[in-house]
Amino acid sequence: MQKNCGIGGQAVIEGIMMRNGGEYSVACRKADGTVAMKKEPFRSVLPSEKAGKIPMVRGVVAFIDSLVVGISCLMYSADVSSEEETDSEADTEKTEQQKKKEKREWNLVMTGTVVFSIAFSVVLFMLLPFWIAGLLGRVGASTVLINVTEALLRVLIFLGYMLLISRMKDIQRVYAYHGAEHKCINCIEHGYDLTVENVMKSSRQHRRCGTSFLLIVICISVVAFLILGIFDIRSRAMRLLWRLILIPVIAGISYEILRYAGSHEGPVINALVKPGLMLQKLVTREPDEDMCAVAISAVEAVFDWRAWQEKNEQRADVLPSGAQSEEGAL
């Protein structure tokens, strides 16, 4: 199995975000065909780096960090895609006070967006199935039947949501950039030069994909809430409270599973990651050469892939034509 190079990314509007250690970059294709690039230092939501390395805790922190950085990059890409021409003189004339005011407003928007995103996810994938399944209790259904129904609804809502948004034309372009992100990382980790040709031939499936993390969260929550049902908690309020309490625990367990699976192989691990890899066929598309070029720009802004390959003895021969396959091989 190829080694984990440690970089990760996210598709944005007409572009890619790539993060490596303490910095991240965003590369976006502008309407005139040029590539806009932004490189920023990465700061975790936790002031202490040690807390972010604690097993279980680091999963929750990583999820929140990904939301914060991801939403910021999405907003940047939206600005780039709608930008017709830059008024540099107007930017120069802005007073320091105006800039501070804009920064405060931006921080408020970011905070509100992150809070809304988390709340929306909790309501859609946790509380909605709980409420619908709870209606069965009014007709005398057993606790076991209610919990099983809730589990099935949670999986169906998640898959239905992914299928629904995948049919949107704009989202399909984002998914193509998502494919370019995976292809770049696979190309590096298999030891091939990061060229457009090699990236195009690489797999668009990767074990450390965030979509796989979400699927693991859903599956772990199903198991956790079914186990919780054994205790036969009658009060709906208490059952709801326990579900909310378990959310960070479920996120922590899911992160540890994904983290381990990203650098290990075996019958059990391969079986666990298989559903996530299958789901990636839905949330990624084959990118074109321009998309791959944008992804390469984002990678090279924050990561010296040649040095990493030489250090980890991952250098390989030129990628042969027609070498693309499923995850695990090129």
Short mmCIF file of C-alpha atoms in Angstrom, two decimals:
data_model
loop_
_atom_site.label_atom_id
_atom_site.label_comp_id
_atom_site.label_asym_id
_atom_site.label_seq_id
_atom_site.Cartn_x
_atom_site.Cartn_y
_atom_site.Cartn_z
CA MET A 1 0.00 0.00 0.00
CA GLN A 2 1.24 3.51 -0.78
CA LYS A 3 2.39 5.75 2.08
CA ASN A 4 0.29 8.62 3.43
CA CYS A 5 1.77 11.93 2.29
CA GLY A 6 -0.32 13.84 4.83
CA ILE A 7 -1.85 16.44 2.55
CA GLY A 8 -5.61 16.78 2.18
CA GLY A 9 -7.94 18.97 0.25
CA GLN A 10 -11.39 19.99 -0.80
CA ALA A 11 -13.05 20.93 -4.04
CA VAL A 12 -14.43 24.46 -4.26
CA ILE A 13 -16.12 26.48 -7.00
CA GLU A 14 -13.91 26.09 -10.09
CA GLY A 15 -10.96 25.14 -7.96
CA ILE A 16 -9.18 23.18 -5.24
CA MET A 17 -8.08 23.81 -1.67
CA MET A 18 -5.04 21.87 -0.44
CA ARG A 19 -3.83 21.82 3.16
CA ASN A 20 -0.47 20.66 4.45
CA GLY A 21 0.56 21.10 8.07
CA GLY A 22 0.39 24.75 9.07
CA GLU A 23 -0.70 26.24 5.76
CA TYR A 24 -3.24 25.85 2.99
CA SER A 25 -3.70 27.11 -0.54
CA VAL A 26 -6.68 27.72 -2.84
CA ALA A 27 -6.33 27.69 -6.62
CA CYS A 28 -9.33 28.74 -8.72
CA ARG A 29 -9.84 29.05 -12.45
CA LYS A 30 -11.03 32.56 -13.36
CA ALA A 31 -13.42 33.42 -16.18
CA ASP A 32 -10.50 34.65 -18.32
CA GLY A 33 -8.74 31.29 -18.02
CA THR A 34 -6.04 32.37 -15.58
CA VAL A 35 -5.64 30.80 -12.14
CA ALA A 36 -6.19 32.86 -8.98
CA MET A 37 -4.13 31.63 -6.03
CA LYS A 38 -4.31 32.28 -2.30
CA LYS A 39 -1.97 30.85 0.33
CA GLU A 40 -2.68 31.30 4.04
CA PRO A 41 -1.37 29.98 7.36
CA PHE A 42 -3.65 27.40 8.95
CA ARG A 43 -4.85 27.99 12.51
CA SER A 44 -6.81 25.39 14.43
CA VAL A 45 -9.90 26.28 16.45
CA LEU A 46 -7.99 24.98 19.51
CA PRO A 47 -5.25 27.27 20.84
CA SER A 48 -3.30 24.27 22.15
CA GLU A 49 -1.67 21.94 19.62
CA LYS A 50 -1.43 19.13 22.21
CA ALA A 51 -5.22 18.94 22.59
CA GLY A 52 -5.53 18.41 18.86
CA LYS A 53 -3.36 15.28 19.06
CA ILE A 54 -5.41 13.45 21.68
CA PRO A 55 -7.18 10.40 20.18
CA MET A 56 -10.95 10.90 19.87
CA VAL A 57 -10.62 14.63 20.61
CA ARG A 58 -8.59 15.24 17.45
CA GLY A 59 -11.43 13.86 15.33
CA VAL A 60 -13.89 16.49 16.57
CA VAL A 61 -11.26 19.21 16.20
CA ALA A 62 -10.37 18.07 12.66
CA PHE A 63 -14.04 18.12 11.67
CA ILE A 64 -14.58 21.68 12.94
CA ASP A 65 -11.27 22.85 11.44
CA SER A 66 -12.26 21.39 8.07
CA LEU A 67 -15.60 23.20 8.21
CA VAL A 68 -13.99 26.55 9.07
CA VAL A 69 -11.28 26.36 6.39
CA GLY A 70 -13.60 24.75 3.85
CA ILE A 71 -16.29 27.41 4.13
CA SER A 72 -13.69 30.19 3.98
CA CYS A 73 -12.24 28.69 0.79
CA LEU A 74 -15.71 28.25 -0.72
CA MET A 75 -16.45 31.93 -0.13
CA TYR A 76 -13.12 32.90 -1.68
CA SER A 77 -13.79 30.74 -4.75
CA ALA A 78 -17.27 32.25 -5.08
CA ASP A 79 -15.72 35.73 -5.09
CA VAL A 80 -13.18 34.68 -7.73
CA SER A 81 -15.78 33.09 -10.00
CA SER A 82 -18.01 36.19 -9.88
CA GLU A 83 -15.15 38.67 -10.21
CA GLU A 84 -15.09 40.60 -13.48
CA GLU A 85 -12.21 42.95 -12.79
CA THR A 86 -10.24 43.96 -9.69
CA ASP A 87 -10.45 47.56 -8.60
CA SER A 88 -7.02 47.82 -6.99
CA GLU A 89 -7.28 51.58 -6.51
CA ALA A 90 -10.44 51.21 -4.46
CA ASP A 91 -8.71 48.60 -2.31
CA THR A 92 -5.76 50.93 -1.77
CA GLU A 93 -8.03 53.79 -0.69
CA LYS A 94 -9.70 51.72 2.03
CA THR A 95 -8.84 53.03 5.48
CA GLU A 96 -7.44 50.76 8.18
CA GLN A 97 -10.70 51.17 10.07
CA GLN A 98 -12.73 49.99 7.08
CA LYS A 99 -10.49 46.95 6.70
CA LYS A 100 -10.90 46.06 10.39
CA LYS A 101 -14.66 46.46 10.08
CA GLU A 102 -14.74 44.15 7.03
CA LYS A 103 -12.62 41.58 8.88
CA ARG A 104 -15.02 41.62 11.85
CA GLU A 105 -17.99 41.22 9.53
CA TRP A 106 -16.23 38.38 7.71
CA ASN A 107 -15.52 36.60 11.02
CA LEU A 108 -19.17 36.95 12.02
CA VAL A 109 -20.33 35.52 8.69
CA MET A 110 -17.85 32.64 9.03
CA THR A 111 -18.96 31.84 12.58
CA GLY A 112 -22.62 31.97 11.64
CA THR A 113 -22.08 29.77 8.59
CA VAL A 114 -20.14 27.13 10.56
CA VAL A 115 -22.77 27.06 13.32
CA PHE A 116 -25.56 26.78 10.74
CA SER A 117 -23.74 23.98 8.87
CA ILE A 118 -23.29 21.93 12.04
CA ALA A 119 -26.87 22.56 13.15
CA PHE A 120 -28.25 21.64 9.71
CA SER A 121 -26.29 18.37 9.67
CA VAL A 122 -27.44 17.44 13.18
CA VAL A 123 -31.09 18.19 12.35
CA LEU A 124 -31.10 16.43 8.97
CA PHE A 125 -29.11 13.30 9.79
CA MET A 126 -29.72 12.90 13.54
CA LEU A 127 -32.90 14.60 14.75
CA LEU A 128 -35.15 14.12 11.69
CA PRO A 129 -34.82 10.29 11.67
CA PHE A 130 -35.31 10.31 15.47
CA TRP A 131 -38.51 12.35 15.17
CA ILE A 132 -40.00 10.35 12.26
CA ALA A 133 -39.22 6.98 13.89
CA GLY A 134 -40.67 8.27 17.17
CA LEU A 135 -44.06 8.56 15.51
CA LEU A 136 -44.21 4.76 15.52
CA GLY A 137 -44.36 4.88 19.30
CA ARG A 138 -47.78 6.49 19.07
CA VAL A 139 -49.17 3.37 17.42
CA GLY A 140 -47.66 1.01 19.98
CA ALA A 141 -44.44 0.01 18.19
CA SER A 142 -41.71 -1.52 20.34
CA THR A 143 -38.51 0.31 21.23
CA VAL A 144 -36.50 -2.14 19.10
CA LEU A 145 -38.64 -1.45 16.03
CA ILE A 146 -38.40 2.31 16.59
CA ASN A 147 -34.58 2.14 16.84
CA VAL A 148 -34.23 -0.07 13.75
CA THR A 149 -36.51 2.27 11.78
CA GLU A 150 -34.48 5.27 12.91
CA ALA A 151 -31.26 3.55 11.78
CA LEU A 152 -32.66 2.75 8.34
CA LEU A 153 -34.04 6.28 7.93
CA ARG A 154 -30.67 7.79 8.80
CA VAL A 155 -28.89 5.77 6.11
CA LEU A 156 -31.62 6.42 3.51
CA ILE A 157 -31.70 10.18 4.18
CA PHE A 158 -27.91 10.40 3.87
CA LEU A 159 -27.76 8.42 0.61
CA GLY A 160 -30.79 10.27 -0.78
CA TYR A 161 -29.22 13.64 0.02
CA MET A 162 -25.94 12.67 -1.68
CA LEU A 163 -27.79 11.36 -4.73
CA LEU A 164 -29.99 14.47 -4.98
CA ILE A 165 -27.19 17.04 -4.92
CA SER A 166 -25.07 14.93 -7.30
CA ARG A 167 -27.66 15.58 -10.04
CA MET A 168 -27.13 19.37 -9.92
CA LYS A 169 -25.04 20.61 -12.85
CA ASP A 170 -22.95 23.06 -10.79
CA ILE A 171 -22.26 20.40 -8.17
CA GLN A 172 -21.11 18.00 -10.89
CA ARG A 173 -18.31 20.44 -11.78
CA VAL A 174 -17.34 20.65 -8.10
CA TYR A 175 -17.32 16.84 -8.03
CA ALA A 176 -14.98 16.84 -11.05
CA TYR A 177 -12.57 19.06 -9.10
CA HIS A 178 -13.04 16.65 -6.19
CA GLY A 179 -11.86 13.91 -8.53
CA ALA A 180 -8.84 16.02 -9.52
CA GLU A 181 -7.94 16.46 -5.84
CA HIS A 182 -7.97 12.69 -5.25
CA LYS A 183 -6.04 12.01 -8.44
CA CYS A 184 -3.26 14.42 -7.42
CA ILE A 185 -2.81 12.81 -4.01
CA ASN A 186 -2.91 9.29 -5.48
CA CYS A 187 -0.34 10.28 -8.10
CA ILE A 188 2.04 11.58 -5.41
CA GLU A 189 1.55 8.66 -3.03
CA HIS A 190 2.19 6.11 -5.78
CA GLY A 191 5.50 7.82 -6.56
CA TYR A 192 4.79 9.35 -9.96
CA ASP A 193 5.71 12.83 -11.16
CA LEU A 194 2.91 15.32 -10.58
CA THR A 195 2.14 16.10 -14.20
CA VAL A 196 -1.24 16.61 -15.84
CA GLU A 197 -0.76 13.40 -17.83
CA ASN A 198 0.00 11.28 -14.75
CA VAL A 199 -2.77 12.87 -12.69
CA MET A 200 -5.34 12.20 -15.41
CA LYS A 201 -4.39 8.49 -15.36
CA SER A 202 -4.59 8.18 -11.55
CA SER A 203 -7.53 6.89 -9.55
CA ARG A 204 -10.18 9.32 -8.34
CA GLN A 205 -10.89 7.20 -5.25
CA HIS A 206 -8.96 7.67 -2.01
CA ARG A 207 -9.29 6.12 1.45
CA ARG A 208 -8.91 9.40 3.35
CA CYS A 209 -11.81 11.14 1.58
CA GLY A 210 -14.09 13.28 3.77
CA THR A 211 -17.13 11.64 2.19
CA SER A 212 -15.95 8.30 3.58
CA PHE A 213 -15.70 9.97 6.98
CA LEU A 214 -19.34 11.10 6.77
CA LEU A 215 -20.45 7.60 5.79
CA ILE A 216 -18.51 6.10 8.72
CA VAL A 217 -20.17 8.65 11.04
CA ILE A 218 -23.60 7.56 9.83
CA CYS A 219 -22.76 3.85 10.23
CA ILE A 220 -21.21 4.30 13.70
CA SER A 221 -24.22 6.36 14.81
CA VAL A 222 -26.55 3.57 13.67
CA VAL A 223 -24.64 1.01 15.77
CA ALA A 224 -24.34 3.37 18.76
CA PHE A 225 -28.04 4.23 18.84
CA LEU A 226 -29.06 0.59 18.41
CA ILE A 227 -26.89 -0.28 21.42
CA LEU A 228 -28.42 2.65 23.30
CA GLY A 229 -31.83 1.14 22.60
CA ILE A 230 -30.92 -1.90 24.71
CA PHE A 231 -31.27 0.26 27.81
CA ASP A 232 -34.92 0.91 26.86
CA ILE A 233 -34.96 4.60 27.79
CA ARG A 234 -38.64 5.53 27.78
CA SER A 235 -38.32 9.32 27.95
CA ARG A 236 -38.06 10.87 24.48
CA ALA A 237 -36.24 13.85 25.98
CA MET A 238 -33.59 11.59 27.54
CA ARG A 239 -33.21 9.56 24.34
CA LEU A 240 -32.69 12.80 22.39
CA LEU A 241 -30.22 14.12 24.97
CA TRP A 242 -28.12 10.96 24.77
CA ARG A 243 -28.02 11.20 20.98
CA LEU A 244 -26.70 14.75 21.17
CA ILE A 245 -24.12 13.77 23.81
CA LEU A 246 -22.87 10.91 21.64
CA ILE A 247 -22.31 13.07 18.51
CA PRO A 248 -18.71 14.12 19.39
CA VAL A 249 -17.93 10.56 20.54
CA ILE A 250 -19.18 9.15 17.23
CA ALA A 251 -17.17 11.76 15.28
CA GLY A 252 -14.05 10.88 17.29
CA ILE A 253 -14.40 7.13 16.69
CA SER A 254 -15.10 7.67 12.97
CA TYR A 255 -12.00 9.84 12.57
CA GLU A 256 -9.77 7.24 14.23
CA ILE A 257 -11.14 4.52 11.94
CA LEU A 258 -10.56 6.65 8.82
CA ARG A 259 -7.09 7.68 10.02
CA TYR A 260 -6.05 4.08 10.62
CA ALA A 261 -7.56 2.88 7.34
CA GLY A 262 -5.64 5.57 5.44
CA SER A 263 -2.31 3.85 6.12
CA HIS A 264 -3.18 0.20 6.78
CA GLU A 265 -4.51 -2.75 4.84
CA GLY A 266 -6.13 -6.03 5.78
CA PRO A 267 -9.36 -7.98 5.23
CA VAL A 268 -11.27 -6.11 7.97
CA ILE A 269 -9.96 -2.64 7.08
CA ASN A 270 -10.53 -3.21 3.37
CA ALA A 271 -14.11 -4.26 4.08
CA LEU A 272 -14.67 -1.16 6.21
CA VAL A 273 -13.39 1.28 3.57
CA LYS A 274 -15.12 -0.40 0.61
CA PRO A 275 -18.53 1.33 1.07
CA GLY A 276 -16.81 4.72 1.26
CA LEU A 277 -14.86 4.04 -1.93
CA MET A 278 -18.08 3.01 -3.66
CA LEU A 279 -19.78 6.21 -2.51
CA GLN A 280 -16.91 8.23 -4.00
CA LYS A 281 -18.04 7.09 -7.43
CA LEU A 282 -21.10 9.25 -6.77
CA VAL A 283 -19.34 12.32 -5.31
CA THR A 284 -16.43 12.48 -7.77
CA ARG A 285 -16.34 12.91 -11.54
CA GLU A 286 -13.56 12.53 -14.08
CA PRO A 287 -11.86 15.94 -14.38
CA ASP A 288 -10.47 17.51 -17.53
CA GLU A 289 -6.84 18.56 -17.99
CA ASP A 290 -7.49 22.18 -16.95
CA MET A 291 -8.98 20.99 -13.64
CA CYS A 292 -5.97 18.77 -12.99
CA ALA A 293 -3.64 21.69 -13.72
CA VAL A 294 -5.47 23.80 -11.11
CA ALA A 295 -5.19 20.96 -8.58
CA ILE A 296 -1.45 20.64 -9.23
CA SER A 297 -1.02 24.40 -8.64
CA ALA A 298 -2.78 24.10 -5.28
CA VAL A 299 -0.60 21.14 -4.24
CA GLU A 300 2.71 22.67 -5.25
CA ALA A 301 1.92 25.89 -3.36
CA VAL A 302 2.06 24.06 -0.01
CA PHE A 303 3.82 20.73 -0.60
CA ASP A 304 7.22 19.69 -1.99
CA TRP A 305 6.12 16.37 -3.46
CA ARG A 306 9.51 15.57 -4.98
CA ALA A 307 11.27 15.84 -1.60
CA TRP A 308 8.56 13.73 0.04
CA GLN A 309 8.82 10.99 -2.58
CA GLU A 310 12.62 10.85 -2.30
CA LYS A 311 12.50 10.79 1.52
CA ASN A 312 9.92 7.99 1.54
CA GLU A 313 11.43 6.10 -1.39
CA GLN A 314 8.22 6.47 -3.34
CA ARG A 315 9.76 7.42 -6.67
CA ALA A 316 8.40 5.26 -9.50
CA ASP A 317 8.81 4.88 -13.23
CA VAL A 318 6.73 6.88 -15.69
CA LEU A 319 3.06 6.00 -15.33
CA PRO A 320 2.13 3.77 -18.28
CA SER A 321 -0.80 4.54 -20.53
CA GLY A 322 -4.11 2.96 -19.49
CA ALA A 323 -2.89 2.30 -15.93
CA GLN A 324 -5.93 3.75 -14.17
CA SER A 325 -7.88 1.45 -11.89
CA GLU A 326 -9.80 1.47 -8.63
CA GLU A 327 -8.32 2.74 -5.35
CA GLY A 328 -5.22 0.92 -4.21
CA ALA A 329 -3.48 0.88 -7.59
CA LEU A 330 -2.92 3.18 -10.51
#
